[in-house]
Amino acid sequence: MPSKKKLFGTSGIRGKIKEEVTSQLALNVGKALATYLGSPANVVIGYDTRTTNQMLENAIIAGLLESGINVFKLGMVPTPLVGYATNKLNADAGIMITASHNPSEYNGIKLWNKNGMAYTPSQEEEIEKIYHSNKFIKPQWENIGNIYHIEELIDDYVEEILNKVDTTAIKEAKLKVVVDSASGAGSELSPLIFRKAGCEVISLNSQADGFFPGRNPEPNNANLKDLKKVVIATKADLGIAHDGDADRMISVDEKGRVSEFDKLLAIISKNMVNESNKKIITTVDAGLCMDDSIASVGGKIIRTKVGDVNVAEAIIDEKAVFGGEPSGTWIHPDFCMCPDGILSGLRIAEIVAKNGSLSQLLDNIKDYPNIREKIICSKEEKYKVMKNMENLLTDAFDNIDNINSIDGVRLTFTDGSWVLVRPSGTEDYVRITLEGKTQEIAEYIKNKTSAIIKRNLNNNYNNNY
Ligand code: MG
């Protein structure tokens, strides 16, 4: 019997191989998805470069076939290709086997809708219910599914993605780009696509390898030391780094600096706003530079819950032109509803080609003093204190312009300064994130918010922590 442990986390099913993620789990997820979709149905499947993919892919496919589902195999591809192919083939669902930026010993399963958007939490709940019920559809032997190979769709993806950017402008700018795929799913395709777009490409960590020998697949400042060095040493215009499944991207400017996430998102968002559509989606934790940049082109910013599926849903509801999280997970609805790190990188290359150096573009964005603080507390205290947070904050502060309680509580003040209080989804703390128009204002907001939270935690706060 499968365990009753919660199956889906913030980004699909994810865990350590053999401990949390097993072939038995994959088999039953295949059967549960089939039962949710009903037979017959068509499902696209792909995987990243992890060494445990074959085990999981074969198990999940066995579960699907036995339940009367036809399987369309892409092989080793970036996650956005699963979204693209599911949409293109009008398949009933897509499956990506990946643990994204987690280390080698992890793996996971993420599900995709017909339109290329990730499964929503309520869809995942449905699958989870079926999984735990252990009641799966069982068609007759003559209705077992078939496997089809669809690797040729990869060429269509390359062609269509290149149509989304101005390759003439990119070619004319003669950009030199270092592409670092972390030996993950972007290893083959990302350098190839940048080359086809007209860039001179130097590839780094582009041998597919599930042990990620070159660097940790999380594309953050600490893990991108080599990319920064190579950008400087080769006098490149731009560095592009992906996570393990290439649905994310972060850039390095020509001075070898990893771009600040909020600023990079502000640059692309500003460029995506156009005459016919000025709506941009981002999450509650995105900073003031987003408001400044989007306001400068007459755009409208809508903030939603943290998580790429929430951004995708808001893009559809609001008919927005673009949406992204500061983490580098950006969704381009003119192409697909799945976050796409390769298209994100290409669009940054296009902006650099048309506007000059990335360092200049980033340095032109105003900095605001920002503070992040964790307040450690027990799980019970965390949710208890959050229950009353909106009242506590609105009672304590004056000059509130806007209250957003879609995900934690975010207050925006009349001068533009803001504070967000959110409970951590996985650990026992409450996080305060804020920006102030001046350092003094930032400190004032931090001290006041921190004191409110501590005062309202259990009385033994001081004794325990
Ligand atoms: Mg990822």
PDB file of N, CA and C in Angstrom, residues 74-171:
ATOM      1  N   LEU A  74       9.537  11.978 -25.346  1.00  0.00           N
ATOM      2  CA  LEU A  74      10.441  13.015 -25.862  1.00  0.00           C
ATOM      3  C   LEU A  74      11.905  12.698 -25.588  1.00  0.00           C
ATOM      4  N   GLY A  75      12.162  11.859 -24.579  1.00  0.00           N
ATOM      5  CA  GLY A  75      13.539  11.589 -24.167  1.00  0.00           C
ATOM      6  C   GLY A  75      14.048  12.682 -23.252  1.00  0.00           C
ATOM      7  N   MET A  76      15.387  12.915 -23.284  1.00  0.00           N
ATOM      8  CA  MET A  76      15.984  13.908 -22.394  1.00  0.00           C
ATOM      9  C   MET A  76      15.775  15.309 -22.975  1.00  0.00           C
ATOM     10  N   VAL A  77      14.978  16.107 -22.295  1.00  0.00           N
ATOM     11  CA  VAL A  77      14.639  17.459 -22.783  1.00  0.00           C
ATOM     12  C   VAL A  77      14.487  18.431 -21.614  1.00  0.00           C
ATOM     13  N   PRO A  78      14.638  19.732 -21.878  1.00  0.00           N
ATOM     14  CA  PRO A  78      14.282  20.713 -20.847  1.00  0.00           C
ATOM     15  C   PRO A  78      12.777  20.632 -20.532  1.00  0.00           C
ATOM     16  N   THR A  79      12.405  20.968 -19.299  1.00  0.00           N
ATOM     17  CA  THR A  79      10.991  20.953 -18.903  1.00  0.00           C
ATOM     18  C   THR A  79      10.086  21.717 -19.881  1.00  0.00           C
ATOM     19  N   PRO A  80      10.497  22.914 -20.355  1.00  0.00           N
ATOM     20  CA  PRO A  80       9.580  23.636 -21.245  1.00  0.00           C
ATOM     21  C   PRO A  80       9.196  22.861 -22.499  1.00  0.00           C
ATOM     22  N   LEU A  81      10.018  21.899 -22.908  1.00  0.00           N
ATOM     23  CA  LEU A  81       9.651  21.114 -24.089  1.00  0.00           C
ATOM     24  C   LEU A  81       8.459  20.211 -23.817  1.00  0.00           C
ATOM     25  N   VAL A  82       8.325  19.756 -22.574  1.00  0.00           N
ATOM     26  CA  VAL A  82       7.157  18.932 -22.228  1.00  0.00           C
ATOM     27  C   VAL A  82       5.892  19.789 -22.308  1.00  0.00           C
ATOM     28  N   GLY A  83       5.974  21.018 -21.781  1.00  0.00           N
ATOM     29  CA  GLY A  83       4.828  21.928 -21.885  1.00  0.00           C
ATOM     30  C   GLY A  83       4.493  22.218 -23.344  1.00  0.00           C
ATOM     31  N   TYR A  84       5.532  22.498 -24.119  1.00  0.00           N
ATOM     32  CA  TYR A  84       5.364  22.817 -25.544  1.00  0.00           C
ATOM     33  C   TYR A  84       4.727  21.640 -26.290  1.00  0.00           C
ATOM     34  N   ALA A  85       5.277  20.431 -26.100  1.00  0.00           N
ATOM     35  CA  ALA A  85       4.802  19.258 -26.850  1.00  0.00           C
ATOM     36  C   ALA A  85       3.381  18.873 -26.438  1.00  0.00           C
ATOM     37  N   THR A  86       3.069  19.009 -25.150  1.00  0.00           N
ATOM     38  CA  THR A  86       1.721  18.677 -24.673  1.00  0.00           C
ATOM     39  C   THR A  86       0.710  19.593 -25.358  1.00  0.00           C
ATOM     40  N   ASN A  87       1.060  20.859 -25.439  1.00  0.00           N
ATOM     41  CA  ASN A  87       0.203  21.854 -26.087  1.00  0.00           C
ATOM     42  C   ASN A  87       0.104  21.589 -27.591  1.00  0.00           C
ATOM     43  N   LYS A  88       1.235  21.364 -28.206  1.00  0.00           N
ATOM     44  CA  LYS A  88       1.316  21.187 -29.661  1.00  0.00           C
ATOM     45  C   LYS A  88       0.530  19.949 -30.120  1.00  0.00           C
ATOM     46  N   LEU A  89       0.659  18.857 -29.368  1.00  0.00           N
ATOM     47  CA  LEU A  89      -0.019  17.609 -29.757  1.00  0.00           C
ATOM     48  C   LEU A  89      -1.453  17.553 -29.243  1.00  0.00           C
ATOM     49  N   ASN A  90      -1.843  18.594 -28.482  1.00  0.00           N
ATOM     50  CA  ASN A  90      -3.150  18.600 -27.829  1.00  0.00           C
ATOM     51  C   ASN A  90      -3.328  17.328 -26.994  1.00  0.00           C
ATOM     52  N   ALA A  91      -2.237  16.910 -26.361  1.00  0.00           N
ATOM     53  CA  ALA A  91      -2.276  15.721 -25.506  1.00  0.00           C
ATOM     54  C   ALA A  91      -3.064  16.051 -24.236  1.00  0.00           C
ATOM     55  N   ASP A  92      -3.477  15.015 -23.507  1.00  0.00           N
ATOM     56  CA  ASP A  92      -4.307  15.250 -22.324  1.00  0.00           C
ATOM     57  C   ASP A  92      -3.493  15.692 -21.111  1.00  0.00           C
ATOM     58  N   ALA A  93      -2.209  15.316 -21.084  1.00  0.00           N
ATOM     59  CA  ALA A  93      -1.338  15.753 -19.974  1.00  0.00           C
ATOM     60  C   ALA A  93       0.114  15.582 -20.379  1.00  0.00           C
ATOM     61  N   GLY A  94       0.997  16.234 -19.634  1.00  0.00           N
ATOM     62  CA  GLY A  94       2.438  16.070 -19.812  1.00  0.00           C
ATOM     63  C   GLY A  94       3.062  15.668 -18.490  1.00  0.00           C
ATOM     64  N   ILE A  95       4.162  14.920 -18.564  1.00  0.00           N
ATOM     65  CA  ILE A  95       4.885  14.519 -17.342  1.00  0.00           C
ATOM     66  C   ILE A  95       6.350  14.871 -17.545  1.00  0.00           C
ATOM     67  N   MET A  96       6.938  15.567 -16.563  1.00  0.00           N
ATOM     68  CA  MET A  96       8.377  15.792 -16.593  1.00  0.00           C
ATOM     69  C   MET A  96       8.979  15.118 -15.375  1.00  0.00           C
ATOM     70  N   ILE A  97       9.980  14.287 -15.619  1.00  0.00           N
ATOM     71  CA  ILE A  97      10.699  13.656 -14.514  1.00  0.00           C
ATOM     72  C   ILE A  97      11.935  14.503 -14.257  1.00  0.00           C
ATOM     73  N   THR A  98      11.935  15.174 -13.119  1.00  0.00           N
ATOM     74  CA  THR A  98      13.022  16.094 -12.790  1.00  0.00           C
ATOM     75  C   THR A  98      12.946  16.479 -11.317  1.00  0.00           C
ATOM     76  N   ALA A  99      14.107  16.854 -10.751  1.00  0.00           N
ATOM     77  CA  ALA A  99      14.083  17.483  -9.431  1.00  0.00           C
ATOM     78  C   ALA A  99      14.648  18.896  -9.561  1.00  0.00           C
ATOM     79  N   SER A 100      14.516  19.476 -10.771  1.00  0.00           N
ATOM     80  CA  SER A 100      14.864  20.873 -11.027  1.00  0.00           C
ATOM     81  C   SER A 100      16.265  21.231 -10.532  1.00  0.00           C
ATOM     82  N   HIS A 101      16.370  22.061  -9.478  1.00  0.00           N
ATOM     83  CA  HIS A 101      17.675  22.528  -9.004  1.00  0.00           C
ATOM     84  C   HIS A 101      18.237  21.676  -7.865  1.00  0.00           C
ATOM     85  N   ASN A 102      17.505  20.640  -7.421  1.00  0.00           N
ATOM     86  CA  ASN A 102      17.983  19.833  -6.288  1.00  0.00           C
ATOM     87  C   ASN A 102      19.193  18.967  -6.685  1.00  0.00           C
ATOM     88  N   PRO A 103      19.993  18.546  -5.692  1.00  0.00           N
ATOM     89  CA  PRO A 103      21.171  17.727  -6.010  1.00  0.00           C
ATOM     90  C   PRO A 103      20.818  16.359  -6.628  1.00  0.00           C
ATOM     91  N   SER A 104      21.881  15.640  -7.059  1.00  0.00           N
ATOM     92  CA  SER A 104      21.736  14.407  -7.853  1.00  0.00           C
ATOM     93  C   SER A 104      20.873  13.321  -7.230  1.00  0.00           C
ATOM     94  N   GLU A 105      20.902  13.229  -5.895  1.00  0.00           N
ATOM     95  CA  GLU A 105      20.204  12.110  -5.256  1.00  0.00           C
ATOM     96  C   GLU A 105      18.688  12.331  -5.176  1.00  0.00           C
ATOM     97  N   TYR A 106      18.240  13.486  -5.652  1.00  0.00           N
ATOM     98  CA  TYR A 106      16.803  13.781  -5.672  1.00  0.00           C
ATOM     99  C   TYR A 106      16.228  13.511  -7.059  1.00  0.00           C
ATOM    100  N   ASN A 107      14.928  13.222  -7.084  1.00  0.00           N
ATOM    101  CA  ASN A 107      14.224  13.247  -8.360  1.00  0.00           C
ATOM    102  C   ASN A 107      12.755  13.538  -8.086  1.00  0.00           C
ATOM    103  N   GLY A 108      11.986  13.728  -9.134  1.00  0.00           N
ATOM    104  CA  GLY A 108      10.587  14.083  -8.918  1.00  0.00           C
ATOM    105  C   GLY A 108       9.765  13.969 -10.182  1.00  0.00           C
ATOM    106  N   ILE A 109       8.474  14.250 -10.027  1.00  0.00           N
ATOM    107  CA  ILE A 109       7.518  14.147 -11.137  1.00  0.00           C
ATOM    108  C   ILE A 109       6.667  15.403 -11.128  1.00  0.00           C
ATOM    109  N   LYS A 110       6.609  16.072 -12.275  1.00  0.00           N
ATOM    110  CA  LYS A 110       5.772  17.264 -12.367  1.00  0.00           C
ATOM    111  C   LYS A 110       4.795  17.086 -13.524  1.00  0.00           C
ATOM    112  N   LEU A 111       3.553  17.491 -13.322  1.00  0.00           N
ATOM    113  CA  LEU A 111       2.488  17.254 -14.307  1.00  0.00           C
ATOM    114  C   LEU A 111       2.070  18.542 -14.987  1.00  0.00           C
ATOM    115  N   TRP A 112       1.673  18.405 -16.260  1.00  0.00           N
ATOM    116  CA  TRP A 112       1.357  19.569 -17.093  1.00  0.00           C
ATOM    117  C   TRP A 112       0.009  19.412 -17.774  1.00  0.00           C
ATOM    118  N   ASN A 113      -0.677  20.530 -17.950  1.00  0.00           N
ATOM    119  CA  ASN A 113      -1.971  20.554 -18.619  1.00  0.00           C
ATOM    120  C   ASN A 113      -1.811  20.651 -20.138  1.00  0.00           C
ATOM    121  N   LYS A 114      -2.938  20.434 -20.806  1.00  0.00           N
ATOM    122  CA  LYS A 114      -3.041  20.571 -22.268  1.00  0.00           C
ATOM    123  C   LYS A 114      -2.439  21.870 -22.811  1.00  0.00           C
ATOM    124  N   ASN A 115      -2.640  22.980 -22.091  1.00  0.00           N
ATOM    125  CA  ASN A 115      -2.144  24.277 -22.578  1.00  0.00           C
ATOM    126  C   ASN A 115      -0.692  24.529 -22.178  1.00  0.00           C
ATOM    127  N   GLY A 116      -0.043  23.515 -21.592  1.00  0.00           N
ATOM    128  CA  GLY A 116       1.360  23.672 -21.215  1.00  0.00           C
ATOM    129  C   GLY A 116       1.554  24.266 -19.829  1.00  0.00           C
ATOM    130  N   MET A 117       0.437  24.503 -19.109  1.00  0.00           N
ATOM    131  CA  MET A 117       0.542  25.065 -17.742  1.00  0.00           C
ATOM    132  C   MET A 117       0.668  23.923 -16.724  1.00  0.00           C
ATOM    133  N   ALA A 118       1.441  24.162 -15.678  1.00  0.00           N
ATOM    134  CA  ALA A 118       1.609  23.138 -14.635  1.00  0.00           C
ATOM    135  C   ALA A 118       0.263  22.805 -13.990  1.00  0.00           C
ATOM    136  N   TYR A 119       0.151  21.587 -13.459  1.00  0.00           N
ATOM    137  CA  TYR A 119      -1.055  21.223 -12.713  1.00  0.00           C
ATOM    138  C   TYR A 119      -1.210  22.168 -11.520  1.00  0.00           C
ATOM    139  N   THR A 120      -2.455  22.570 -11.271  1.00  0.00           N
ATOM    140  CA  THR A 120      -2.730  23.448 -10.134  1.00  0.00           C
ATOM    141  C   THR A 120      -2.789  22.610  -8.850  1.00  0.00           C
ATOM    142  N   PRO A 121      -2.679  23.248  -7.674  1.00  0.00           N
ATOM    143  CA  PRO A 121      -2.770  22.479  -6.428  1.00  0.00           C
ATOM    144  C   PRO A 121      -4.060  21.656  -6.339  1.00  0.00           C
ATOM    145  N   SER A 122      -5.175  22.177  -6.877  1.00  0.00           N
ATOM    146  CA  SER A 122      -6.423  21.398  -6.761  1.00  0.00           C
ATOM    147  C   SER A 122      -6.384  20.177  -7.683  1.00  0.00           C
ATOM    148  N   GLN A 123      -5.746  20.283  -8.838  1.00  0.00           N
ATOM    149  CA  GLN A 123      -5.601  19.098  -9.703  1.00  0.00           C
ATOM    150  C   GLN A 123      -4.696  18.065  -9.017  1.00  0.00           C
ATOM    151  N   GLU A 124      -3.622  18.570  -8.397  1.00  0.00           N
ATOM    152  CA  GLU A 124      -2.700  17.657  -7.706  1.00  0.00           C
ATOM    153  C   GLU A 124      -3.405  16.935  -6.555  1.00  0.00           C
ATOM    154  N   GLU A 125      -4.288  17.660  -5.894  1.00  0.00           N
ATOM    155  CA  GLU A 125      -5.059  17.046  -4.801  1.00  0.00           C
ATOM    156  C   GLU A 125      -5.922  15.895  -5.306  1.00  0.00           C
ATOM    157  N   GLU A 126      -6.530  16.097  -6.486  1.00  0.00           N
ATOM    158  CA  GLU A 126      -7.364  15.044  -7.085  1.00  0.00           C
ATOM    159  C   GLU A 126      -6.530  13.791  -7.353  1.00  0.00           C
ATOM    160  N   ILE A 127      -5.350  14.009  -7.932  1.00  0.00           N
ATOM    161  CA  ILE A 127      -4.455  12.876  -8.253  1.00  0.00           C
ATOM    162  C   ILE A 127      -4.052  12.174  -6.945  1.00  0.00           C
ATOM    163  N   GLU A 128      -3.768  13.003  -5.940  1.00  0.00           N
ATOM    164  CA  GLU A 128      -3.322  12.457  -4.658  1.00  0.00           C
ATOM    165  C   GLU A 128      -4.415  11.593  -4.011  1.00  0.00           C
ATOM    166  N   LYS A 129      -5.644  12.060  -4.115  1.00  0.00           N
ATOM    167  CA  LYS A 129      -6.777  11.282  -3.557  1.00  0.00           C
ATOM    168  C   LYS A 129      -6.869   9.926  -4.237  1.00  0.00           C
ATOM    169  N   ILE A 130      -6.763   9.928  -5.568  1.00  0.00           N
ATOM    170  CA  ILE A 130      -6.863   8.669  -6.316  1.00  0.00           C
ATOM    171  C   ILE A 130      -5.687   7.769  -5.938  1.00  0.00           C
ATOM    172  N   TYR A 131      -4.496   8.369  -5.847  1.00  0.00           N
ATOM    173  CA  TYR A 131      -3.279   7.616  -5.508  1.00  0.00           C
ATOM    174  C   TYR A 131      -3.452   6.893  -4.170  1.00  0.00           C
ATOM    175  N   HIS A 132      -3.937   7.637  -3.172  1.00  0.00           N
ATOM    176  CA  HIS A 132      -4.071   7.029  -1.842  1.00  0.00           C
ATOM    177  C   HIS A 132      -5.236   6.049  -1.753  1.00  0.00           C
ATOM    178  N   SER A 133      -6.250   6.226  -2.623  1.00  0.00           N
ATOM    179  CA  SER A 133      -7.395   5.297  -2.601  1.00  0.00           C
ATOM    180  C   SER A 133      -6.989   3.933  -3.143  1.00  0.00           C
ATOM    181  N   ASN A 134      -5.917   3.924  -3.974  1.00  0.00           N
ATOM    182  CA  ASN A 134      -5.445   2.687  -4.594  1.00  0.00           C
ATOM    183  C   ASN A 134      -6.502   2.070  -5.513  1.00  0.00           C
ATOM    184  N   LYS A 135      -7.458   2.885  -5.946  1.00  0.00           N
ATOM    185  CA  LYS A 135      -8.498   2.378  -6.863  1.00  0.00           C
ATOM    186  C   LYS A 135      -8.246   2.986  -8.246  1.00  0.00           C
ATOM    187  N   PHE A 136      -7.697   2.155  -9.132  1.00  0.00           N
ATOM    188  CA  PHE A 136      -7.296   2.650 -10.453  1.00  0.00           C
ATOM    189  C   PHE A 136      -8.133   1.992 -11.542  1.00  0.00           C
ATOM    190  N   ILE A 137      -8.247   2.709 -12.676  1.00  0.00           N
ATOM    191  CA  ILE A 137      -8.984   2.089 -13.783  1.00  0.00           C
ATOM    192  C   ILE A 137      -8.181   0.895 -14.307  1.00  0.00           C
ATOM    193  N   LYS A 138      -8.914  -0.126 -14.762  1.00  0.00           N
ATOM    194  CA  LYS A 138      -8.240  -1.346 -15.241  1.00  0.00           C
ATOM    195  C   LYS A 138      -8.895  -1.788 -16.541  1.00  0.00           C
ATOM    196  N   PRO A 139      -8.489  -1.192 -17.674  1.00  0.00           N
ATOM    197  CA  PRO A 139      -9.099  -1.609 -18.934  1.00  0.00           C
ATOM    198  C   PRO A 139      -8.733  -3.058 -19.307  1.00  0.00           C
ATOM    199  N   GLN A 140      -9.473  -3.611 -20.261  1.00  0.00           N
ATOM    200  CA  GLN A 140      -9.189  -4.975 -20.736  1.00  0.00           C
ATOM    201  C   GLN A 140      -7.812  -5.023 -21.398  1.00  0.00           C
ATOM    202  N   TRP A 141      -7.261  -6.229 -21.505  1.00  0.00           N
ATOM    203  CA  TRP A 141      -5.904  -6.377 -22.062  1.00  0.00           C
ATOM    204  C   TRP A 141      -5.778  -5.781 -23.458  1.00  0.00           C
ATOM    205  N   GLU A 142      -6.871  -5.837 -24.252  1.00  0.00           N
ATOM    206  CA  GLU A 142      -6.757  -5.346 -25.637  1.00  0.00           C
ATOM    207  C   GLU A 142      -6.776  -3.820 -25.704  1.00  0.00           C
ATOM    208  N   ASN A 143      -7.016  -3.171 -24.586  1.00  0.00           N
ATOM    209  CA  ASN A 143      -7.027  -1.698 -24.568  1.00  0.00           C
ATOM    210  C   ASN A 143      -5.810  -1.076 -23.875  1.00  0.00           C
ATOM    211  N   ILE A 144      -4.781  -1.888 -23.656  1.00  0.00           N
ATOM    212  CA  ILE A 144      -3.530  -1.384 -23.061  1.00  0.00           C
ATOM    213  C   ILE A 144      -2.928  -0.329 -24.011  1.00  0.00           C
ATOM    214  N   GLY A 145      -2.255   0.709 -23.458  1.00  0.00           N
ATOM    215  CA  GLY A 145      -1.737   1.809 -24.288  1.00  0.00           C
ATOM    216  C   GLY A 145      -0.497   1.447 -25.098  1.00  0.00           C
ATOM    217  N   ASN A 146      -0.138   2.343 -26.010  1.00  0.00           N
ATOM    218  CA  ASN A 146       1.063   2.175 -26.846  1.00  0.00           C
ATOM    219  C   ASN A 146       2.060   3.295 -26.565  1.00  0.00           C
ATOM    220  N   ILE A 147       3.317   3.040 -26.967  1.00  0.00           N
ATOM    221  CA  ILE A 147       4.361   4.076 -26.851  1.00  0.00           C
ATOM    222  C   ILE A 147       4.682   4.622 -28.235  1.00  0.00           C
ATOM    223  N   TYR A 148       4.790   5.942 -28.341  1.00  0.00           N
ATOM    224  CA  TYR A 148       5.214   6.596 -29.587  1.00  0.00           C
ATOM    225  C   TYR A 148       6.414   7.491 -29.285  1.00  0.00           C
ATOM    226  N   HIS A 149       7.313   7.592 -30.248  1.00  0.00           N
ATOM    227  CA  HIS A 149       8.493   8.443 -30.062  1.00  0.00           C
ATOM    228  C   HIS A 149       8.294   9.742 -30.825  1.00  0.00           C
ATOM    229  N   ILE A 150       8.493  10.854 -30.165  1.00  0.00           N
ATOM    230  CA  ILE A 150       8.193  12.150 -30.801  1.00  0.00           C
ATOM    231  C   ILE A 150       9.388  13.110 -30.730  1.00  0.00           C
ATOM    232  N   GLU A 151      10.593  12.549 -30.800  1.00  0.00           N
ATOM    233  CA  GLU A 151      11.788  13.400 -30.692  1.00  0.00           C
ATOM    234  C   GLU A 151      11.831  14.472 -31.784  1.00  0.00           C
ATOM    235  N   GLU A 152      11.140  14.226 -32.913  1.00  0.00           N
ATOM    236  CA  GLU A 152      11.181  15.207 -34.016  1.00  0.00           C
ATOM    237  C   GLU A 152      10.553  16.543 -33.610  1.00  0.00           C
ATOM    238  N   LEU A 153       9.738  16.524 -32.553  1.00  0.00           N
ATOM    239  CA  LEU A 153       9.128  17.781 -32.093  1.00  0.00           C
ATOM    240  C   LEU A 153      10.170  18.763 -31.553  1.00  0.00           C
ATOM    241  N   ILE A 154      11.329  18.229 -31.187  1.00  0.00           N
ATOM    242  CA  ILE A 154      12.392  19.090 -30.651  1.00  0.00           C
ATOM    243  C   ILE A 154      12.805  20.121 -31.715  1.00  0.00           C
ATOM    244  N   ASP A 155      12.858  19.683 -32.983  1.00  0.00           N
ATOM    245  CA  ASP A 155      13.213  20.610 -34.077  1.00  0.00           C
ATOM    246  C   ASP A 155      12.148  21.704 -34.229  1.00  0.00           C
ATOM    247  N   ASP A 156      10.884  21.322 -34.081  1.00  0.00           N
ATOM    248  CA  ASP A 156       9.796  22.316 -34.184  1.00  0.00           C
ATOM    249  C   ASP A 156       9.928  23.358 -33.073  1.00  0.00           C
ATOM    250  N   TYR A 157      10.275  22.868 -31.867  1.00  0.00           N
ATOM    251  CA  TYR A 157      10.447  23.768 -30.727  1.00  0.00           C
ATOM    252  C   TYR A 157      11.539  24.785 -31.018  1.00  0.00           C
ATOM    253  N   VAL A 158      12.663  24.286 -31.545  1.00  0.00           N
ATOM    254  CA  VAL A 158      13.797  25.171 -31.838  1.00  0.00           C
ATOM    255  C   VAL A 158      13.373  26.238 -32.849  1.00  0.00           C
ATOM    256  N   GLU A 159      12.679  25.808 -33.887  1.00  0.00           N
ATOM    257  CA  GLU A 159      12.264  26.741 -34.933  1.00  0.00           C
ATOM    258  C   GLU A 159      11.289  27.789 -34.374  1.00  0.00           C
ATOM    259  N   GLU A 160      10.316  27.321 -33.596  1.00  0.00           N
ATOM    260  CA  GLU A 160       9.286  28.253 -33.090  1.00  0.00           C
ATOM    261  C   GLU A 160       9.838  29.218 -32.052  1.00  0.00           C
ATOM    262  N   ILE A 161      10.758  28.736 -31.229  1.00  0.00           N
ATOM    263  CA  ILE A 161      11.321  29.615 -30.190  1.00  0.00           C
ATOM    264  C   ILE A 161      12.142  30.735 -30.851  1.00  0.00           C
ATOM    265  N   LEU A 162      12.820  30.391 -31.935  1.00  0.00           N
ATOM    266  CA  LEU A 162      13.627  31.402 -32.631  1.00  0.00           C
ATOM    267  C   LEU A 162      12.746  32.454 -33.298  1.00  0.00           C
ATOM    268  N   ASN A 163      11.515  32.070 -33.642  1.00  0.00           N
ATOM    269  CA  ASN A 163      10.574  33.035 -34.230  1.00  0.00           C
ATOM    270  C   ASN A 163      10.067  34.054 -33.218  1.00  0.00           C
ATOM    271  N   LYS A 164      10.317  33.787 -31.935  1.00  0.00           N
ATOM    272  CA  LYS A 164       9.804  34.676 -30.880  1.00  0.00           C
ATOM    273  C   LYS A 164      10.755  35.827 -30.564  1.00  0.00           C
ATOM    274  N   VAL A 165      11.944  35.799 -31.163  1.00  0.00           N
ATOM    275  CA  VAL A 165      12.888  36.901 -30.920  1.00  0.00           C
ATOM    276  C   VAL A 165      13.380  37.471 -32.251  1.00  0.00           C
ATOM    277  N   ASP A 166      13.949  38.663 -32.184  1.00  0.00           N
ATOM    278  CA  ASP A 166      14.457  39.332 -33.382  1.00  0.00           C
ATOM    279  C   ASP A 166      15.884  38.842 -33.637  1.00  0.00           C
ATOM    280  N   THR A 167      15.991  37.744 -34.380  1.00  0.00           N
ATOM    281  CA  THR A 167      17.323  37.150 -34.594  1.00  0.00           C
ATOM    282  C   THR A 167      18.201  38.052 -35.476  1.00  0.00           C
ATOM    283  N   THR A 168      17.562  38.900 -36.292  1.00  0.00           N
ATOM    284  CA  THR A 168      18.359  39.827 -37.116  1.00  0.00           C
ATOM    285  C   THR A 168      19.116  40.790 -36.202  1.00  0.00           C
ATOM    286  N   ALA A 169      18.402  41.348 -35.227  1.00  0.00           N
ATOM    287  CA  ALA A 169      19.039  42.285 -34.288  1.00  0.00           C
ATOM    288  C   ALA A 169      20.122  41.578 -33.479  1.00  0.00           C
ATOM    289  N   ILE A 170      19.846  40.338 -33.070  1.00  0.00           N
ATOM    290  CA  ILE A 170      20.830  39.592 -32.268  1.00  0.00           C
ATOM    291  C   ILE A 170      22.085  39.328 -33.105  1.00  0.00           C
ATOM    292  N   LYS A 171      21.873  38.907 -34.361  1.00  0.00           N
ATOM    293  CA  LYS A 171      23.019  38.641 -35.264  1.00  0.00           C
ATOM    294  C   LYS A 171      23.852  39.898 -35.467  1.00  0.00           C
TER     295      LYS A 171
END
